[in-house]
mmCIF file of C-alpha atoms and ligand atoms in Angstrom:
data_model
loop_
_atom_site.group_PDB
_atom_site.id
_atom_site.type_symbol
_atom_site.label_atom_id
_atom_site.label_comp_id
_atom_site.label_asym_id
_atom_site.label_seq_id
_atom_site.Cartn_x
_atom_site.Cartn_y
_atom_site.Cartn_z
ATOM 1 C CA MET V 1 -257.540 110.892 42.777
ATOM 2 C CA SER V 2 -259.789 109.049 44.180
ATOM 3 C CA LEU V 3 -260.628 111.696 47.168
ATOM 4 C CA GLU V 4 -261.462 114.165 44.354
ATOM 5 C CA ARG V 5 -263.478 111.377 43.031
ATOM 6 C CA LEU V 6 -265.508 110.816 46.060
ATOM 7 C CA LEU V 7 -265.930 114.607 46.994
ATOM 8 C CA ALA V 8 -267.234 115.008 43.453
ATOM 9 C CA VAL V 9 -270.465 113.786 45.570
ATOM 10 C CA ILE V 10 -270.254 115.205 48.796
ATOM 11 C CA PRO V 11 -271.859 118.321 48.592
ATOM 12 C CA ALA V 12 -269.859 121.137 49.872
ATOM 13 C CA GLY V 13 -269.727 121.559 53.564
ATOM 14 C CA HIS V 14 -271.128 117.902 54.406
ATOM 15 C CA SER V 15 -270.247 116.264 57.289
ATOM 16 C CA ASP V 16 -268.797 113.553 55.229
ATOM 17 C CA GLU V 17 -266.265 115.650 53.762
ATOM 18 C CA ALA V 18 -264.057 116.001 57.258
ATOM 19 C CA LEU V 19 -264.245 112.062 56.808
ATOM 20 C CA ALA V 20 -263.410 111.399 53.126
ATOM 21 C CA ARG V 21 -260.850 113.587 54.122
ATOM 22 C CA GLU V 22 -259.624 111.489 57.054
ATOM 23 C CA VAL V 23 -258.877 108.724 54.388
ATOM 24 C CA ASN V 24 -255.266 107.401 53.995
ATOM 25 C CA PHE V 25 -255.870 106.452 49.708
ATOM 26 C CA ASP V 26 -252.375 104.688 50.267
ATOM 27 C CA ARG V 27 -253.706 102.013 52.758
ATOM 28 C CA LEU V 28 -256.966 101.273 51.164
ATOM 29 C CA PRO V 29 -258.332 98.034 51.661
ATOM 30 C CA ALA V 30 -258.195 96.118 48.443
ATOM 31 C CA HIS V 31 -261.038 94.127 49.121
ATOM 32 C CA ILE V 32 -264.229 95.216 51.485
ATOM 33 C CA ALA V 33 -266.673 92.468 51.995
ATOM 34 C CA VAL V 34 -270.260 93.282 53.875
ATOM 35 C CA ILE V 35 -272.627 91.627 55.382
ATOM 36 C CA MET V 36 -275.757 93.453 54.795
ATOM 37 C CA ASP V 37 -278.287 92.573 58.211
ATOM 38 C CA GLY V 38 -281.074 93.877 59.782
ATOM 39 C CA ASN V 39 -283.340 95.108 57.766
ATOM 40 C CA GLY V 40 -286.407 92.907 59.503
ATOM 41 C CA ARG V 41 -285.655 94.546 62.827
ATOM 42 C CA TRP V 42 -285.374 98.024 60.749
ATOM 43 C CA ALA V 43 -288.753 96.948 59.585
ATOM 44 C CA ALA V 44 -290.152 96.203 63.079
ATOM 45 C CA GLN V 45 -289.035 98.890 64.348
ATOM 46 C CA ARG V 46 -291.321 101.206 62.270
ATOM 47 C CA HIS V 47 -294.261 98.623 62.836
ATOM 48 C CA LEU V 48 -293.636 97.657 59.092
ATOM 49 C CA PRO V 49 -293.646 94.649 57.116
ATOM 50 C CA ARG V 50 -290.211 92.868 57.195
ATOM 51 C CA VAL V 51 -289.862 93.302 53.372
ATOM 52 C CA GLU V 52 -290.427 97.188 53.659
ATOM 53 C CA GLY V 53 -286.845 96.807 55.312
ATOM 54 C CA HIS V 54 -285.745 94.948 52.322
ATOM 55 C CA ARG V 55 -286.994 97.460 50.094
ATOM 56 C CA ALA V 56 -285.331 100.257 52.197
ATOM 57 C CA GLY V 57 -282.400 98.317 51.913
ATOM 58 C CA SER V 58 -282.116 98.818 48.389
ATOM 59 C CA ASP V 59 -280.961 103.000 48.919
ATOM 60 C CA ALA V 60 -277.847 101.441 51.128
ATOM 61 C CA VAL V 61 -277.005 99.086 48.572
ATOM 62 C CA ARG V 62 -276.793 101.868 46.187
ATOM 63 C CA GLU V 63 -274.439 104.271 48.173
ATOM 64 C CA THR V 64 -272.413 101.784 49.308
ATOM 65 C CA VAL V 65 -271.410 100.519 45.641
ATOM 66 C CA GLU V 66 -271.421 103.959 44.306
ATOM 67 C CA THR V 67 -268.727 105.262 47.357
ATOM 68 C CA GLY V 68 -266.716 102.016 47.175
ATOM 69 C CA ALA V 69 -266.527 102.238 43.621
ATOM 70 C CA ARG V 70 -265.300 106.474 44.224
ATOM 71 C CA LEU V 71 -262.682 105.131 46.882
ATOM 72 C CA GLY V 72 -260.998 103.379 44.646
ATOM 73 C CA LEU V 73 -261.703 99.122 45.892
ATOM 74 C CA ASP V 74 -260.237 96.777 43.742
ATOM 75 C CA VAL V 75 -263.450 94.140 44.459
ATOM 76 C CA LEU V 76 -266.473 94.919 46.770
ATOM 77 C CA THR V 77 -268.580 92.163 47.633
ATOM 78 C CA LEU V 78 -271.895 92.039 49.317
ATOM 79 C CA TYR V 79 -273.974 89.519 51.189
ATOM 80 C CA ALA V 80 -277.271 89.067 49.645
ATOM 81 C CA PHE V 81 -278.586 85.997 50.024
ATOM 82 C CA SER V 82 -277.481 83.214 51.327
ATOM 83 C CA ILE V 83 -277.853 79.417 51.107
ATOM 84 C CA GLU V 84 -279.675 79.547 54.851
ATOM 85 C CA ASN V 85 -282.320 82.137 53.779
ATOM 86 C CA TRP V 86 -284.524 79.696 52.022
ATOM 87 C CA LYS V 87 -285.640 78.915 55.301
ATOM 88 C CA ARG V 88 -287.751 81.818 55.513
ATOM 89 C CA PRO V 89 -291.085 82.276 54.576
ATOM 90 C CA VAL V 90 -291.851 82.478 50.831
ATOM 91 C CA THR V 91 -293.400 85.204 50.405
ATOM 92 C CA GLU V 92 -290.385 87.548 52.072
ATOM 93 C CA VAL V 93 -288.030 85.228 49.561
ATOM 94 C CA SER V 94 -289.891 85.941 46.500
ATOM 95 C CA THR V 95 -289.885 89.187 47.806
ATOM 96 C CA LEU V 96 -286.525 89.387 47.823
ATOM 97 C CA MET V 97 -285.603 88.330 44.660
ATOM 98 C CA VAL V 98 -288.135 91.043 43.249
ATOM 99 C CA LEU V 99 -286.394 93.433 44.531
ATOM 100 C CA LEU V 100 -283.332 92.280 43.301
ATOM 101 C CA LYS V 101 -285.073 92.139 40.170
ATOM 102 C CA ARG V 102 -285.438 95.809 40.224
ATOM 103 C CA TYR V 103 -282.553 96.615 41.392
ATOM 104 C CA LEU V 104 -280.440 94.876 38.653
ATOM 105 C CA ARG V 105 -282.717 97.216 36.205
ATOM 106 C CA SER V 106 -282.755 100.637 37.420
ATOM 107 C CA GLU V 107 -278.584 100.661 38.419
ATOM 108 C CA LEU V 108 -277.141 99.022 35.576
ATOM 109 C CA GLU V 109 -276.992 102.648 34.343
ATOM 110 C CA THR V 110 -274.957 103.625 37.436
ATOM 111 C CA LEU V 111 -272.536 100.101 37.365
ATOM 112 C CA LEU V 112 -271.615 101.315 33.437
ATOM 113 C CA LYS V 113 -271.557 105.142 34.732
ATOM 114 C CA ASN V 114 -268.980 104.189 37.443
ATOM 115 C CA ASP V 115 -266.950 101.343 35.235
ATOM 116 C CA ILE V 116 -268.086 98.523 37.790
ATOM 117 C CA ARG V 117 -267.971 95.229 37.151
ATOM 118 C CA PHE V 118 -270.548 93.191 38.202
ATOM 119 C CA ARG V 119 -270.470 89.417 39.479
ATOM 120 C CA VAL V 120 -272.446 87.013 41.530
ATOM 121 C CA ILE V 121 -270.841 84.753 43.889
ATOM 122 C CA GLY V 122 -272.597 81.471 44.804
ATOM 123 C CA ARG V 123 -275.039 78.353 43.418
ATOM 124 C CA MET V 124 -276.446 80.918 40.700
ATOM 125 C CA ASP V 125 -277.931 77.645 38.821
ATOM 126 C CA GLU V 126 -280.160 76.997 41.341
ATOM 127 C CA LEU V 127 -281.788 80.986 40.837
ATOM 128 C CA ALA V 128 -285.211 81.275 38.826
ATOM 129 C CA PRO V 129 -284.582 81.262 35.472
ATOM 130 C CA ASP V 130 -285.712 84.908 35.162
ATOM 131 C CA ILE V 131 -283.449 86.182 37.775
ATOM 132 C CA GLN V 132 -280.247 84.185 36.396
ATOM 133 C CA GLN V 133 -281.284 85.905 33.316
ATOM 134 C CA GLU V 134 -281.119 89.477 34.501
ATOM 135 C CA LEU V 135 -278.084 88.843 36.465
ATOM 136 C CA HIS V 136 -276.603 87.601 33.300
ATOM 137 C CA LEU V 137 -277.771 90.452 31.424
ATOM 138 C CA ALA V 138 -275.763 92.587 34.172
ATOM 139 C CA ILE V 139 -273.015 90.798 34.320
ATOM 140 C CA ASP V 140 -272.199 90.497 30.184
ATOM 141 C CA ARG V 141 -273.063 94.614 30.186
ATOM 142 C CA THR V 142 -270.499 95.508 32.648
ATOM 143 C CA ALA V 143 -267.828 92.606 31.749
ATOM 144 C CA GLY V 144 -265.889 95.647 29.832
ATOM 145 C CA ASN V 145 -265.785 97.869 32.662
ATOM 146 C CA THR V 146 -262.256 97.999 34.398
ATOM 147 C CA GLY V 147 -263.114 99.391 37.763
ATOM 148 C CA MET V 148 -264.385 98.142 40.883
ATOM 149 C CA LEU V 149 -265.278 94.463 40.917
ATOM 150 C CA PHE V 150 -268.921 94.215 42.067
ATOM 151 C CA ASN V 151 -269.532 90.746 43.667
ATOM 152 C CA ILE V 152 -273.028 89.790 44.556
ATOM 153 C CA ALA V 153 -273.385 86.679 46.889
ATOM 154 C CA LEU V 154 -276.171 85.569 46.343
ATOM 155 C CA ASN V 155 -277.504 81.620 46.836
ATOM 156 C CA TYR V 156 -274.086 81.730 48.547
ATOM 157 C CA GLY V 157 -272.871 80.035 51.565
ATOM 158 C CA GLY V 158 -268.846 79.717 52.583
ATOM 159 C CA ARG V 159 -269.001 75.578 53.126
ATOM 160 C CA ALA V 160 -271.185 75.119 50.087
ATOM 161 C CA GLU V 161 -268.451 77.807 48.007
ATOM 162 C CA ILE V 162 -265.196 75.221 49.824
ATOM 163 C CA VAL V 163 -267.351 71.901 48.708
ATOM 164 C CA ASP V 164 -267.855 73.366 44.952
ATOM 165 C CA ALA V 165 -264.376 74.200 45.066
ATOM 166 C CA ALA V 166 -263.205 71.018 46.151
ATOM 167 C CA ARG V 167 -265.267 68.823 43.438
ATOM 168 C CA ARG V 168 -263.688 71.787 40.851
ATOM 169 C CA ALA V 169 -260.459 70.443 41.956
ATOM 170 C CA ILE V 170 -261.272 66.891 41.568
ATOM 171 C CA ALA V 171 -262.563 67.522 38.416
ATOM 172 C CA SER V 172 -259.624 68.803 37.065
ATOM 173 C CA GLY V 173 -257.332 66.350 37.419
ATOM 174 C CA ILE V 174 -254.880 68.274 39.274
ATOM 175 C CA LYS V 175 -252.195 65.709 41.480
ATOM 176 C CA PRO V 176 -253.295 65.513 45.082
ATOM 177 C CA GLU V 177 -249.690 66.556 45.831
ATOM 178 C CA ALA V 178 -249.816 69.443 43.606
ATOM 179 C CA LEU V 179 -252.956 71.257 45.844
ATOM 180 C CA ASP V 180 -251.566 73.782 48.388
ATOM 181 C CA GLU V 181 -253.662 77.056 49.734
ATOM 182 C CA GLU V 182 -252.849 79.084 46.390
ATOM 183 C CA GLN V 183 -254.046 76.702 44.140
ATOM 184 C CA PHE V 184 -257.442 75.435 46.064
ATOM 185 C CA ALA V 185 -257.606 79.652 46.104
ATOM 186 C CA GLN V 186 -258.158 79.125 42.107
ATOM 187 C CA PHE V 187 -261.166 76.917 42.457
ATOM 188 C CA LEU V 188 -263.269 79.311 44.489
ATOM 189 C CA TYR V 189 -265.847 81.558 43.522
ATOM 190 C CA THR V 190 -263.584 84.374 43.783
ATOM 191 C CA ALA V 191 -260.380 83.108 42.023
ATOM 192 C CA GLY V 192 -258.200 85.437 41.207
ATOM 193 C CA GLN V 193 -259.584 88.034 43.590
ATOM 194 C CA PRO V 194 -257.754 89.644 46.435
ATOM 195 C CA ASP V 195 -259.211 88.655 49.738
ATOM 196 C CA PRO V 196 -260.864 91.137 51.824
ATOM 197 C CA ASP V 197 -259.271 93.026 54.349
ATOM 198 C CA LEU V 198 -262.376 94.349 56.177
ATOM 199 C CA LEU V 199 -265.452 92.306 56.592
ATOM 200 C CA ILE V 200 -268.557 94.778 57.818
ATOM 201 C CA ARG V 201 -271.449 93.707 59.239
ATOM 202 C CA THR V 202 -274.674 95.948 60.140
ATOM 203 C CA SER V 203 -276.980 95.353 63.114
ATOM 204 C CA GLY V 204 -274.692 94.452 66.074
ATOM 205 C CA GLU V 205 -274.422 90.691 65.088
ATOM 206 C CA MET V 206 -270.881 89.505 66.702
ATOM 207 C CA ARG V 207 -271.060 86.322 63.697
ATOM 208 C CA VAL V 208 -269.834 85.429 60.338
ATOM 209 C CA SER V 209 -272.909 83.788 59.376
ATOM 210 C CA ASN V 210 -271.357 81.427 56.465
ATOM 211 C CA TYR V 211 -269.637 84.082 54.668
ATOM 212 C CA LEU V 212 -266.389 83.800 52.709
ATOM 213 C CA LEU V 213 -265.229 81.333 55.266
ATOM 214 C CA TRP V 214 -262.087 80.359 53.233
ATOM 215 C CA GLN V 215 -261.278 83.849 52.352
ATOM 216 C CA ILE V 216 -261.810 85.817 55.480
ATOM 217 C CA ALA V 217 -258.958 84.467 57.638
ATOM 218 C CA TYR V 218 -256.971 87.728 57.793
ATOM 219 C CA ALA V 219 -259.615 89.998 57.403
ATOM 220 C CA GLU V 220 -260.337 92.763 60.259
ATOM 221 C CA ILE V 221 -263.827 92.600 61.323
ATOM 222 C CA TYR V 222 -265.806 95.654 61.998
ATOM 223 C CA VAL V 223 -269.635 95.571 63.299
ATOM 224 C CA THR V 224 -271.720 98.189 63.464
ATOM 225 C CA ASP V 225 -275.044 98.694 65.867
ATOM 226 C CA THR V 226 -276.635 100.663 62.181
ATOM 227 C CA LEU V 227 -279.153 98.537 61.100
ATOM 228 C CA TRP V 228 -278.568 98.066 56.895
ATOM 229 C CA PRO V 229 -281.202 100.346 55.843
ATOM 230 C CA ASP V 230 -279.695 102.996 57.512
ATOM 231 C CA PHE V 231 -275.998 102.536 56.592
ATOM 232 C CA ARG V 232 -274.937 105.630 54.620
ATOM 233 C CA ARG V 233 -271.880 106.917 52.844
ATOM 234 C CA ARG V 234 -270.748 107.871 56.691
ATOM 235 C CA HIS V 235 -270.588 104.684 58.066
ATOM 236 C CA MET V 236 -268.426 102.978 55.348
ATOM 237 C CA LEU V 237 -266.184 105.942 55.651
ATOM 238 C CA GLU V 238 -265.964 105.206 59.719
ATOM 239 C CA ALA V 239 -265.572 101.321 59.285
ATOM 240 C CA LEU V 240 -263.073 102.439 56.498
ATOM 241 C CA LEU V 241 -261.011 104.836 58.990
ATOM 242 C CA ALA V 242 -261.219 102.502 61.706
ATOM 243 C CA TYR V 243 -259.457 100.160 59.386
ATOM 244 C CA GLN V 244 -256.586 102.222 58.916
ATOM 245 C CA LYS V 245 -255.951 102.525 62.575
ATOM 246 C CA ARG V 246 -255.737 98.489 62.956
ATOM 247 C CA GLU V 247 -252.108 96.918 63.399
ATOM 248 C CA ARG V 248 -252.057 93.965 60.859
ATOM 249 C CA ARG V 249 -250.294 90.972 61.746
ATOM 250 C CA TYR V 250 -250.995 87.406 59.860
ATOM 251 C CA GLY V 251 -249.569 85.955 62.917
ATOM 252 C CA GLY V 252 -246.171 87.275 62.915
ATOM 253 C CA ILE V 253 -244.797 90.534 64.821
ATOM 254 C CA THR V 254 -244.164 93.978 63.859
ATOM 255 C CA PRO V 255 -241.160 95.744 63.509
ATOM 256 C CA ALA V 256 -242.116 98.005 66.919
ATOM 257 C CA ARG V 257 -242.881 94.536 68.692
ATOM 258 C CA ALA V 258 -239.584 93.082 67.517
ATOM 259 C CA ALA V 259 -237.514 96.081 68.784
ATOM 260 C CA ILE V 260 -239.242 96.001 71.970
ATOM 261 C CA GLY V 261 -238.520 92.297 72.203
ATOM 262 C CA ALA V 262 -234.724 92.788 71.519
ATOM 263 C CA GLN V 263 -234.023 95.374 73.723
HETATM 264 C C1 IPE B 301 -280.597 91.296 56.395
HETATM 265 O O1 IPE B 301 -281.462 91.728 57.076
HETATM 266 C C2 IPE B 301 -281.174 90.813 54.881
HETATM 267 C C3 IPE B 301 -280.940 89.339 54.138
HETATM 268 C C4 IPE B 301 -280.488 88.459 55.088
HETATM 269 C C5 IPE B 301 -281.668 88.921 52.719
HETATM 270 P P1 IPE B 301 -282.688 90.667 57.535
HETATM 271 O O2 IPE B 301 -283.723 89.955 56.917
HETATM 272 O O3 IPE B 301 -281.682 89.333 58.283
HETATM 273 O O4 IPE B 301 -282.986 90.966 58.833
HETATM 274 P P2 IPE B 301 -282.855 90.423 60.267
HETATM 275 O O5 IPE B 301 -281.530 90.567 61.097
HETATM 276 O O6 IPE B 301 -284.060 89.777 60.433
HETATM 277 O O7 IPE B 301 -282.836 92.436 60.998
HETATM 278 C C1 IPE B 302 -276.611 86.800 56.572
HETATM 279 O O1 IPE B 302 -277.697 86.931 57.486
HETATM 280 C C2 IPE B 302 -276.696 86.812 55.756
HETATM 281 C C3 IPE B 302 -277.077 87.852 54.393
HETATM 282 C C4 IPE B 302 -276.793 89.139 54.942
HETATM 283 C C5 IPE B 302 -277.423 87.706 53.603
HETATM 284 P P1 IPE B 302 -278.881 86.375 58.334
HETATM 285 O O2 IPE B 302 -279.843 87.328 58.719
HETATM 286 O O3 IPE B 302 -279.081 85.623 57.297
HETATM 287 O O4 IPE B 302 -277.808 85.720 59.864
HETATM 288 P P2 IPE B 302 -278.158 85.383 60.980
HETATM 289 O O5 IPE B 302 -279.012 84.097 60.702
HETATM 290 O O6 IPE B 302 -278.772 86.294 61.799
HETATM 291 O O7 IPE B 302 -276.858 84.923 61.331
HETATM 292 MG MG1 MG B 303 -280.761 88.812 60.093
#
């Protein structure tokens, strides 16, 4: 079913078709998280201002979101703005916010058409009121959708999330001895969502930059040199196919290895 939904947007004979046909839909990651990085370098390579890289990055967001929904993911989480990104020049930050607003306005119809539910993770109350308003509109309008959940991480920090969760846990009055990992996860921004199975980072950086620190405990990490504005369906399918070749162990041993050890 999902293969058909994906093929519906791939022109016949396009090289993405062969990649799509390789996907094992019985082994899809429930949740893909992406660190969208490299916009500034993309712009620098073209002798353009950094903000042009962010502008070009919107196309990559559009294609990634639609591909995720058509694949049939449960959750897709995109890292759009970290708490630490406030350290950037004011003009860059304000352009990022304007682009976000523009994206939300132009893509709301696409989100609705693809049955996508939109959510924000991060300290949303610290964003400018007009941005919050636009975000709430998209959240409310898509709240009844039942397809993929699209989280955007905005003013997000993994450590801040854990601190916020600890505060909520304390405020809830939960008894310390009742607090275990499962309970604690219910106080995170991602309460009720599966942990990311696959973490993709573009632009070649080998770090997690304060992203979903709790949730990525056993995520498979895939780093591509592709810069975010160049990231397309093909790159997402390549990441997915690489993920499907991985052996996940969660600290244990697979039956095949256990058999070798028993000999
Ligand atoms: C990612 O691209 C976008 C945000 C962090 C908002 P960068 O702006 O970090 O691009 P590089 O890393 O400087 O190339
Ligand atoms: C991570 O990228 C944040 C987002 C993608 C929003 P950064 O470019 O901010 O991370 P560092 O500074 O390279 O670690
Ligand atoms: Mg960067």
